[in-house]
mmCIF file of C-alpha atoms in Angstrom:
data_model
loop_
_atom_site.group_PDB
_atom_site.id
_atom_site.type_symbol
_atom_site.label_atom_id
_atom_site.label_comp_id
_atom_site.label_asym_id
_atom_site.label_seq_id
_atom_site.Cartn_x
_atom_site.Cartn_y
_atom_site.Cartn_z
ATOM 1 C CA MET T 198 24.882 13.335 -3.259
ATOM 2 C CA GLN T 199 25.896 15.842 -5.917
ATOM 3 C CA ASN T 200 23.832 14.676 -8.856
ATOM 4 C CA GLY T 201 21.216 11.935 -8.640
ATOM 5 C CA LEU T 202 21.614 10.861 -12.265
ATOM 6 C CA VAL T 203 25.372 10.507 -11.998
ATOM 7 C CA GLU T 204 25.069 8.685 -8.682
ATOM 8 C CA ARG T 205 22.544 6.274 -10.170
ATOM 9 C CA PHE T 206 24.733 5.579 -13.200
ATOM 10 C CA ASN T 207 27.769 5.010 -10.991
ATOM 11 C CA GLY T 208 25.792 2.572 -8.842
ATOM 12 C CA ARG T 209 24.620 0.644 -11.889
ATOM 13 C CA LEU T 210 28.135 0.557 -13.269
ATOM 14 C CA ARG T 211 29.450 -0.843 -9.996
ATOM 15 C CA ASP T 212 26.682 -3.457 -9.797
ATOM 16 C CA ASP T 213 26.544 -4.514 -13.450
ATOM 17 C CA CYS T 214 30.148 -4.289 -14.525
ATOM 18 C CA LEU T 215 32.742 -3.779 -11.849
ATOM 19 C CA GLY T 216 31.184 -6.162 -9.329
ATOM 20 C CA GLU T 217 30.893 -9.036 -11.814
ATOM 21 C CA HIS T 218 34.291 -9.052 -13.524
ATOM 22 C CA LEU T 219 37.903 -9.497 -12.610
ATOM 23 C CA PHE T 220 40.147 -7.532 -14.941
ATOM 24 C CA ALA T 221 43.549 -8.712 -16.070
ATOM 25 C CA ASP T 222 44.753 -5.233 -16.957
ATOM 26 C CA LEU T 223 43.613 -1.655 -17.505
ATOM 27 C CA PRO T 224 42.722 -2.066 -21.221
ATOM 28 C CA ALA T 225 40.437 -5.008 -20.367
ATOM 29 C CA ALA T 226 38.710 -2.901 -17.703
ATOM 30 C CA LYS T 227 38.255 -0.014 -20.153
ATOM 31 C CA ARG T 228 36.734 -2.329 -22.781
ATOM 32 C CA SER T 229 34.317 -3.833 -20.287
ATOM 33 C CA ILE T 230 33.288 -0.432 -18.931
ATOM 34 C CA GLU T 231 32.718 0.899 -22.445
ATOM 35 C CA GLU T 232 30.571 -2.138 -23.329
ATOM 36 C CA SER T 233 28.520 -1.581 -20.174
ATOM 37 C CA ARG T 234 28.118 2.115 -20.973
ATOM 38 C CA ILE T 235 26.898 1.382 -24.493
ATOM 39 C CA ASP T 236 24.466 -1.245 -23.182
ATOM 40 C CA TYR T 237 23.156 1.228 -20.598
ATOM 41 C CA ILE T 238 22.569 3.900 -23.245
ATOM 42 C CA THR T 239 21.153 1.725 -26.023
ATOM 43 C CA ASN T 240 19.307 -1.190 -24.434
ATOM 44 C CA ARG T 241 17.833 -0.018 -21.130
ATOM 45 C CA PRO T 242 14.414 1.633 -21.183
ATOM 46 C CA ARG T 243 13.790 4.642 -18.942
ATOM 47 C CA THR T 244 10.556 5.472 -17.139
ATOM 48 C CA ALA T 245 11.136 9.183 -17.772
ATOM 49 C CA LEU T 246 11.160 8.476 -21.523
ATOM 50 C CA GLY T 247 7.924 6.479 -21.501
ATOM 51 C CA TRP T 248 9.775 3.163 -21.196
ATOM 52 C CA LEU T 249 11.779 3.845 -24.344
ATOM 53 C CA THR T 250 15.515 3.495 -24.642
ATOM 54 C CA PRO T 251 17.398 6.785 -25.075
ATOM 55 C CA ILE T 252 18.321 5.863 -28.657
ATOM 56 C CA VAL T 253 14.698 5.165 -29.649
ATOM 57 C CA PHE T 254 13.514 8.300 -27.848
ATOM 58 C CA THR T 255 16.090 10.457 -29.645
ATOM 59 C CA THR T 256 15.199 8.943 -33.023
ATOM 60 C CA ARG T 257 11.480 9.513 -32.456
ATOM 61 C CA SER T 258 12.068 13.073 -31.288
ATOM 62 C CA ARG T 259 14.032 13.850 -34.444
ATOM 63 C CA GLN T 260 11.343 12.258 -36.621
ATOM 64 C CA ASP T 261 8.634 14.248 -34.840
ATOM 65 C CA LYS T 262 10.532 17.509 -35.354
ATOM 66 C CA ASN T 263 11.082 16.743 -39.040
ATOM 67 C CA GLY T 264 7.449 15.737 -39.471
ATOM 68 C CA ASN T 265 6.238 18.932 -37.822
ATOM 69 C CA ARG T 266 8.341 21.048 -40.178
ATOM 70 C CA ALA T 267 6.692 19.403 -43.179
ATOM 71 C CA ASN T 268 3.245 20.373 -41.876
ATOM 72 C CA LEU T 269 4.053 24.068 -41.433
#
């Protein structure tokens, strides 16, 4: 195992996308994989982020940094 995060993502991709679909051609496979990747990044909460999705966590982090600058 080289990188646990990459291995976990690859496992999820295999389970959630590649194992459930039959692809007619390479462009269809690329579209499906991209949709799965976007879903994984935007809609799946992470325990390491306090059960927030990465998008929400990033938005809150930026808001916190901007808010802290205003208080300086």
